[in-house]
Every structure is written in structure tokens, then in C-alpha cells.
PDB file of C-alpha atoms and ligand atoms in Angstrom:
ATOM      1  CA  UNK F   1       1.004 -23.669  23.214  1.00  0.00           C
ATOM      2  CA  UNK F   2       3.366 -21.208  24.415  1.00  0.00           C
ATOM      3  CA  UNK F   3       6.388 -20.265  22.388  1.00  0.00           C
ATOM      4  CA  UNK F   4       9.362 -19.745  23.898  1.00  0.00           C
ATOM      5  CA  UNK F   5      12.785 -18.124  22.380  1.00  0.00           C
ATOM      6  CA  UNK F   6      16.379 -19.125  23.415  1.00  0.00           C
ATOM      7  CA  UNK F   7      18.511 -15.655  22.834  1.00  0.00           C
ATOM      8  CA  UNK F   8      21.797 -16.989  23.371  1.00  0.00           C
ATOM      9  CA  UNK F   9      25.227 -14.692  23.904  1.00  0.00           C
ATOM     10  CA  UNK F  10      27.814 -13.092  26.058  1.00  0.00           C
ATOM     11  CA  UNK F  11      25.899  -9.800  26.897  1.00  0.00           C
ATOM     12  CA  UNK F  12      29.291  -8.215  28.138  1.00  0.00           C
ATOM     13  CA  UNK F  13      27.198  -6.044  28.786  1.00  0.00           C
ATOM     14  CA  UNK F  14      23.838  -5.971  26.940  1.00  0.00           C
ATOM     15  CA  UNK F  15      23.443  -3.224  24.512  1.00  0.00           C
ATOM     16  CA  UNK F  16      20.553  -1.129  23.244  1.00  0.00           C
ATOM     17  CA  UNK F  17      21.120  -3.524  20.236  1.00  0.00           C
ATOM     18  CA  UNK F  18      20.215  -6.523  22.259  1.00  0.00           C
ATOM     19  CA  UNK F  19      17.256  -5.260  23.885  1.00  0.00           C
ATOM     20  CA  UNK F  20      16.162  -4.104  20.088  1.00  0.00           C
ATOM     21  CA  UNK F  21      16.279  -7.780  19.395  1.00  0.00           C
ATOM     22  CA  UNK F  22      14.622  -8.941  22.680  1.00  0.00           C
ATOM     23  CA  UNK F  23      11.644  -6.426  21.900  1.00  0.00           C
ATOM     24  CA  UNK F  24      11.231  -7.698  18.251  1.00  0.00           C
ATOM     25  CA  UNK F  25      11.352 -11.545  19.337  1.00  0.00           C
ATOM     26  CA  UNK F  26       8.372 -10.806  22.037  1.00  0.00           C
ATOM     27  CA  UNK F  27       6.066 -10.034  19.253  1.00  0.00           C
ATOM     28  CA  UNK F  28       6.872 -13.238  18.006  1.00  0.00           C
ATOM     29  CA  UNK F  29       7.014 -15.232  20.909  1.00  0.00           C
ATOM     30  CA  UNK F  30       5.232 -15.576  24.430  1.00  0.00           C
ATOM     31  CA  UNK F  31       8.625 -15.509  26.088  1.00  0.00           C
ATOM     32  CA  UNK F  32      12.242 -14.750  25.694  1.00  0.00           C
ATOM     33  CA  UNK F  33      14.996 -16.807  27.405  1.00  0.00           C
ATOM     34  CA  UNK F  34      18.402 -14.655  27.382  1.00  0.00           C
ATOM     35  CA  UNK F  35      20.237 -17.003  27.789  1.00  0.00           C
ATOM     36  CA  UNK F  36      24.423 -16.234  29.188  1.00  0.00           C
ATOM     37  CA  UNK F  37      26.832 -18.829  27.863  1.00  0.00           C
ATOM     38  CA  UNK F  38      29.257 -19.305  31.124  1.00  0.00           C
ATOM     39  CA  UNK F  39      32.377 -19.502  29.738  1.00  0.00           C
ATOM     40  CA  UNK F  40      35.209 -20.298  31.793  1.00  0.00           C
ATOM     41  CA  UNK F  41      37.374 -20.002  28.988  1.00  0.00           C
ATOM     42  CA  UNK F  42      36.751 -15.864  28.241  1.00  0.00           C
ATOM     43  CA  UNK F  43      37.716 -13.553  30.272  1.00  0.00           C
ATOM     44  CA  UNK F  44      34.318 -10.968  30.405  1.00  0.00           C
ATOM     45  CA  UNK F  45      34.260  -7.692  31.770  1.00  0.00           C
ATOM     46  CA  UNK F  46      31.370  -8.176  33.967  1.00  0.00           C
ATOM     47  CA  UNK F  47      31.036 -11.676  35.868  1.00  0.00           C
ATOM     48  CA  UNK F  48      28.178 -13.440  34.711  1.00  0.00           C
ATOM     49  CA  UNK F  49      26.284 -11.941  37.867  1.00  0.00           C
ATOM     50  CA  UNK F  50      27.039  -8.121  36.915  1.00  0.00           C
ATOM     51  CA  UNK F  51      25.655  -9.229  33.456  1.00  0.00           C
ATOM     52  CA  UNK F  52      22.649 -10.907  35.122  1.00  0.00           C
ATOM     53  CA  UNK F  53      21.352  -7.642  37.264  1.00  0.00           C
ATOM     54  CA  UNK F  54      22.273  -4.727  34.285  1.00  0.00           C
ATOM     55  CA  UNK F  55      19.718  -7.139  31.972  1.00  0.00           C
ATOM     56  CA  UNK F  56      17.302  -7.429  34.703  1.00  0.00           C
ATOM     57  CA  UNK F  57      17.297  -3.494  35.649  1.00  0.00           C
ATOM     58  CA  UNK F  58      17.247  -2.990  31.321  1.00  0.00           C
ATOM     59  CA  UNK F  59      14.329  -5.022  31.392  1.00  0.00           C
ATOM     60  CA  UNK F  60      11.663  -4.017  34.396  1.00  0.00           C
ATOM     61  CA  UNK F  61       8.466  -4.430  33.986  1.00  0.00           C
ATOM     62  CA  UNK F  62       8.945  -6.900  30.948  1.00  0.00           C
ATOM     63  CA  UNK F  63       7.014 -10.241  32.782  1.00  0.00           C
ATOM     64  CA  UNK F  64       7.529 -12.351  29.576  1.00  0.00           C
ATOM     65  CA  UNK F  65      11.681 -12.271  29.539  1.00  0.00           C
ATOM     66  CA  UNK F  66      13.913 -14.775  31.497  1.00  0.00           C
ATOM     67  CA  UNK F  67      17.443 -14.491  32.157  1.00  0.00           C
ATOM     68  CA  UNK F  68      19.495 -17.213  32.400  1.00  0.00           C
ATOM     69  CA  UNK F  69      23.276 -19.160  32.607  1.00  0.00           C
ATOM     70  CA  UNK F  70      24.148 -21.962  30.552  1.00  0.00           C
ATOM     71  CA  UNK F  71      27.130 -24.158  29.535  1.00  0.00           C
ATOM     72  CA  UNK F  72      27.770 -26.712  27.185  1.00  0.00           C
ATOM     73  CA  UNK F  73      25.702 -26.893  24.429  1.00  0.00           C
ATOM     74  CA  UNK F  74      23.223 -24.544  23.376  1.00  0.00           C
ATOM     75  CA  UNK F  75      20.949 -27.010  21.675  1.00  0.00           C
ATOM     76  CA  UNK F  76      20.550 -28.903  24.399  1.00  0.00           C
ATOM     77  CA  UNK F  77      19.927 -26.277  26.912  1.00  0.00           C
ATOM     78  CA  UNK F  78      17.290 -24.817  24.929  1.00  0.00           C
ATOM     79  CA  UNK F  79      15.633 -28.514  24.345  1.00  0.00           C
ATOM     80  CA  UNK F  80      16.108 -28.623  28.415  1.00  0.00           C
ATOM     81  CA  UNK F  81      14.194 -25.325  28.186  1.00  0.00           C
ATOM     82  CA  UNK F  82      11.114 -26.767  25.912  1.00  0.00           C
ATOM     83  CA  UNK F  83      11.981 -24.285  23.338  1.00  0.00           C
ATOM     84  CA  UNK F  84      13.208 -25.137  19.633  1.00  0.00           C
ATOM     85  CA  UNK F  85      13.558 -21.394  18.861  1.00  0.00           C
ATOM     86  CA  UNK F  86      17.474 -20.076  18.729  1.00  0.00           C
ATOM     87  CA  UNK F  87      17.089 -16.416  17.831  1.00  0.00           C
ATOM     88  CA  UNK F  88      19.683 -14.340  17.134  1.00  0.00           C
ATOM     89  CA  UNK F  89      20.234 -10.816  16.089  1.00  0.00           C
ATOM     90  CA  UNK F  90      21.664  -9.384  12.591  1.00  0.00           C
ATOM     91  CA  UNK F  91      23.698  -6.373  12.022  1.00  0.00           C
ATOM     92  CA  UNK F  92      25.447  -5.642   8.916  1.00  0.00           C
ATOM     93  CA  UNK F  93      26.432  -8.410   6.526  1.00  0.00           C
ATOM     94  CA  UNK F  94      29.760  -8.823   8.220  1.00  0.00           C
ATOM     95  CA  UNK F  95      27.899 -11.100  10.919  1.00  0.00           C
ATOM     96  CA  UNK F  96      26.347 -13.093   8.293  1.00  0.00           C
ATOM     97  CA  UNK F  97      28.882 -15.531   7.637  1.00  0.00           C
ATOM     98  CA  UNK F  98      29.332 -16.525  11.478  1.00  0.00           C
ATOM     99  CA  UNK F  99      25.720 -16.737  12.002  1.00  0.00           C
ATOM    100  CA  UNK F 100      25.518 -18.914   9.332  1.00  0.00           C
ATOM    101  CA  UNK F 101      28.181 -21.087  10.040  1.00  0.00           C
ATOM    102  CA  UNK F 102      27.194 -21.493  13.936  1.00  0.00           C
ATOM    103  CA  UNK F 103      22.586 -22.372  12.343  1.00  0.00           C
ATOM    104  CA  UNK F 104      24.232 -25.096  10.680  1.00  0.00           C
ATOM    105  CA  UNK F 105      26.459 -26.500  13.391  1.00  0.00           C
ATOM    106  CA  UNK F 106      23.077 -26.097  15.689  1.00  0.00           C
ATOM    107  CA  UNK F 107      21.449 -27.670  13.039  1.00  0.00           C
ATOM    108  CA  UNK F 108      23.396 -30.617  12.964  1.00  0.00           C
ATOM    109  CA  UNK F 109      23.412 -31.495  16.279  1.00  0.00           C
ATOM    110  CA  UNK F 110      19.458 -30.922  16.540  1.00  0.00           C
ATOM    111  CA  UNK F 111      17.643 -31.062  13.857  1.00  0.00           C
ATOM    112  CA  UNK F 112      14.499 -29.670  15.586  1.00  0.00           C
ATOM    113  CA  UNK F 113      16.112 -26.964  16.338  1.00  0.00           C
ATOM    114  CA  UNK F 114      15.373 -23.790  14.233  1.00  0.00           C
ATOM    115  CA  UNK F 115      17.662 -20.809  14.243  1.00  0.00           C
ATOM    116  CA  UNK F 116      15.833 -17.246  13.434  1.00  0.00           C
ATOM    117  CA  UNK F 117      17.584 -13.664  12.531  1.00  0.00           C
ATOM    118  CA  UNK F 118      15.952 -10.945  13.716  1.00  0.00           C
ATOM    119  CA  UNK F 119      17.550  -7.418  12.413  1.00  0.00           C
ATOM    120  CA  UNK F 120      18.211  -5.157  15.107  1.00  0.00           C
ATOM    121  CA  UNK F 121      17.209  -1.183  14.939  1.00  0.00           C
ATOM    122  CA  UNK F 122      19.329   0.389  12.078  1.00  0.00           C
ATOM    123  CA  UNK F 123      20.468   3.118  14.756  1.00  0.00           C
ATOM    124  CA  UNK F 124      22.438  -0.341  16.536  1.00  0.00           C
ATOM    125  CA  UNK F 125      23.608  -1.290  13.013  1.00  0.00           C
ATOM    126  CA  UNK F 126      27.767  -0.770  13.698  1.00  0.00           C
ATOM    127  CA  UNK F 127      27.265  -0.680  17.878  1.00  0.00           C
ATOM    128  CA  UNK F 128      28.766  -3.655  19.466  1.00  0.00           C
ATOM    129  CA  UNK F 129      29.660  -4.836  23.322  1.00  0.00           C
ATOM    130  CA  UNK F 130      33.218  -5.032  22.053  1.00  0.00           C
ATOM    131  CA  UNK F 131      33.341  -1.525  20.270  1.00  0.00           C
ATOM    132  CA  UNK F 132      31.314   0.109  22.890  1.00  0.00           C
ATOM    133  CA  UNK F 133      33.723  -1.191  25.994  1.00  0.00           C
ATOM    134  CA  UNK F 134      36.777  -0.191  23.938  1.00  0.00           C
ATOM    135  CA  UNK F 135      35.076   3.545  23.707  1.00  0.00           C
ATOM    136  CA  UNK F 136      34.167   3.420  27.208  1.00  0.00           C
ATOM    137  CA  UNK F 137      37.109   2.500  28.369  1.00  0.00           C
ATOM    138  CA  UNK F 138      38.905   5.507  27.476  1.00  0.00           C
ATOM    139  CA  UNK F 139      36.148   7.976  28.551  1.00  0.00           C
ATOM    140  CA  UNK F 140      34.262   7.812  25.294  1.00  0.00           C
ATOM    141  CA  UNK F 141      30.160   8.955  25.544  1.00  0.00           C
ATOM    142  CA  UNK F 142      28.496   5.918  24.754  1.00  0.00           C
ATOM    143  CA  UNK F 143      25.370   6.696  26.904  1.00  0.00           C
ATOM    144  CA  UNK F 144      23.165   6.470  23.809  1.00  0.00           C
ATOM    145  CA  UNK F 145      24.324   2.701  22.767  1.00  0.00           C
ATOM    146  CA  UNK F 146      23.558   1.405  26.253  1.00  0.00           C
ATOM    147  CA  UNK F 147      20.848   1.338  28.814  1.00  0.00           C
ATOM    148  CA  UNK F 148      21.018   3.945  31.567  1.00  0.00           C
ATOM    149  CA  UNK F 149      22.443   0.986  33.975  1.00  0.00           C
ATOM    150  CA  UNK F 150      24.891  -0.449  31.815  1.00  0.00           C
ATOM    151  CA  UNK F 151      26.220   2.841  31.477  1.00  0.00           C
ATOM    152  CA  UNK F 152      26.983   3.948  34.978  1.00  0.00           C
ATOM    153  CA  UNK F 153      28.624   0.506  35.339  1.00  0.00           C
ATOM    154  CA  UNK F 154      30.835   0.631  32.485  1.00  0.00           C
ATOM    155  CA  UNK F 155      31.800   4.010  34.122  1.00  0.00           C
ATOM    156  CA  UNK F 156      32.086   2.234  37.487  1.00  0.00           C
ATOM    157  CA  UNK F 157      34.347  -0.647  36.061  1.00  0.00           C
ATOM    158  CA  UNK F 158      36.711   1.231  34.296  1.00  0.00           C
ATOM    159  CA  UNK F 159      37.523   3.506  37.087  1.00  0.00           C
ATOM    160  CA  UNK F 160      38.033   0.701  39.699  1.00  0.00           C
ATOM    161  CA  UNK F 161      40.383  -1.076  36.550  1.00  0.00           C
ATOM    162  CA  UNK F 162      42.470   1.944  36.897  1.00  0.00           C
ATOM    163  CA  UNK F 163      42.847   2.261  40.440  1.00  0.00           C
ATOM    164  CA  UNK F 164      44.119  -0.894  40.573  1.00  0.00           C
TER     165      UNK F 164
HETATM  166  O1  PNS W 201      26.879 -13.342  21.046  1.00  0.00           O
HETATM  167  P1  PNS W 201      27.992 -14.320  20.875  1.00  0.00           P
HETATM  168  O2  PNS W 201      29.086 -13.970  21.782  1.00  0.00           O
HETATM  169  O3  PNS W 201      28.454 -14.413  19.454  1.00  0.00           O
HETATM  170  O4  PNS W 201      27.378 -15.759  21.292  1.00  0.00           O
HETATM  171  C1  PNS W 201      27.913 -16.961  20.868  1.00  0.00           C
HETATM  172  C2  PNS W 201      27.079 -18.146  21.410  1.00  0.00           C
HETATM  173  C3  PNS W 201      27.003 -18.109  22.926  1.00  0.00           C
HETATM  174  C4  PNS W 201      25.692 -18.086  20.848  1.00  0.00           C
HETATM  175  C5  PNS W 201      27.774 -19.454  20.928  1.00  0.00           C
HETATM  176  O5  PNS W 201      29.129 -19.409  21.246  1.00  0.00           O
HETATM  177  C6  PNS W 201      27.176 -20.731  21.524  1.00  0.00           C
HETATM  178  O6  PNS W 201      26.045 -21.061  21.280  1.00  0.00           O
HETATM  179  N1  PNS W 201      27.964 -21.449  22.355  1.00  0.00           N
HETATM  180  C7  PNS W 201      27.517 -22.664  23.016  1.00  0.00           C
HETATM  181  C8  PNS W 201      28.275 -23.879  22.513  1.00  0.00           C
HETATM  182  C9  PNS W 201      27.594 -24.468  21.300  1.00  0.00           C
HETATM  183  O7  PNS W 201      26.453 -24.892  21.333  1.00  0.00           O
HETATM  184  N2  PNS W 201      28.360 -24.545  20.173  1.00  0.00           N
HETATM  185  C10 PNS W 201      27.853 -25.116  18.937  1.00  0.00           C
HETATM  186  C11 PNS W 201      27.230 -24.097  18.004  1.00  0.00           C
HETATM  187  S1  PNS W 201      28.365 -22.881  17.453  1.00  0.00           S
END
């Protein structure tokens, strides 16, 4: 039977951190679903299709990975996906307590649901997309925390920001 992974998030943008965790989970699993929660109600950086093509060009050549929208909740989307896999990366303890809190909300609302941790590369340990725009944005190097892509874009979007 083929097991498939839901990783669920924002990915604005996707970070060497992420694709840490997307590595680890396929030698667990047959395939990885990253999975974009469309919400209306953040603003992002990128829109959800900028998002979509920087994972896709991070992730050539990688048959076994999916990239996909969803709304509503994630439970359901990954039961609409036959998976009942959630997997999530873990940084330092400080995401601990919101990891936890949102496994047992998923696991109330599905029980077959499981949520899994993975720990990212300890290099990606204090790197996230929040940090790493709020470096970029004022010029700060953070071409080693991102794929090659996501970096020229970052570049690309804060310079059209300012020209406007
Ligand atoms: O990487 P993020 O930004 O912390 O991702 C959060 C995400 C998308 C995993 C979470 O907000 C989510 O699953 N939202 C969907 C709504 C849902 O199912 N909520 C109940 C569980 S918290």
C-alpha cells in the first residue's frame, strides 16, 4: 500500500528547512503532499501561485512530491487525499507547544489521523520564513537559508515593494 504524507503550511516561501523535512519524510513515505493552506484571511508575501512554482523549481527531479492548495480543514483534506499521515517539522522547543496543541485539535476531529514530527537539519534550527523575509527585506544575505529560486525572488519582491 502506498503511504502518503500530508505536509501542511504557509511556505511563504519554502525554506531550506522545509525541504530538510520533505527529504526526511520521503524515506518514510512513498509520497509527500505539500500541502498550501489558502488563507484568505493572511496576507502572504507570495500569492499562493508564486509559492506553488519556487516549491516546484526547489524540488525538480523529485517524482514522489505533490504540491498542493487547500482550505478548510486539514483533516479532511488529507482524508480527501487517502492519507492519515500529518507531518510536520520541529525546530527548537519553542515550536513544541503549538505543535502540540494544533496534533490534538487534529486529533479530535479525526481520530485516524496521526500527526508525526520530523526534526529538521540542525543548520535550519533558528531559520524561519518569517525571520528570513524580515532579513531579506532589508538587503540581508540569506542565500544560504533558501533555495537558489526562492532567493532571487525574495530579491525580486522586495525591490518591486519599494518601487511602489
Ligand atoms: O506552517 P504553519 O503556518 O504553522 O501551518 C499551519 C497549518 C496550515 C498547518 C494550520 O494552520 C492548519 O492546519 N490549518 C487548517 C485549519 C485546521 O485544520 N485547523 C485545525 C487544526 S489547528
Amino acid at each position: 500500500m502506498n503511504k502518503t504524507a500530508i505536509y501542511p503550511g504557509f511556505f511563504d516561501p519554502i525554506t531550506n528547512g522545509h525541504l530538510s523535512i520533505v527529504t526526511r519524510g520521503l524515506q518514510i513515505f512513498d509520497r509527500v503532499v505539500i500541502a498550501i493552506l489558502n488563507n484568505p484571511q493572511k496576507v502572504p508575501l507570495f500569492t499562493v501561485e508564486e509559492r506553488i512554482c519556487m516549491i516546484r523549481e526547489s524540488l525538480i527531479g523529485e517524482p514522489n512530491v505533490e504540491v498542493d492548495t487547500f482550505d478548510g480543514l486539514l483533516v479532511d483534506y488529507a482524508v480527501r487525499k487517502n492519507s492519515r499521515v500529518v507531518m510536520r517539522g520541529l525546530r527548537a522547543l519553542s515550536d513544541f507547544e503549538y505543535e502540540f496543541q494544533m496534533a490534538l485539535m487534529n486529533r479530535k476531529l479525526n481520530r485516524d489521523v496521526q500527526s508525526i514530527f520530523l526534526m529538521t537539519d540542525y543548520k535550519w534550527f533558528y531559520t524561519s520564513s518569517t525571520i528570513i523575509k524580515q532579513a531579506a527585506r532589508f538587503g540581508g544575505d540569506v542565500s544560504d537559508l533558501v533555495p537558489p529560486v526562492v532567493n532571487e525572488k525574495l530579491k525580486e519582491k522586495f525591490a518591486s515593494l519599494k518601487n511602489t
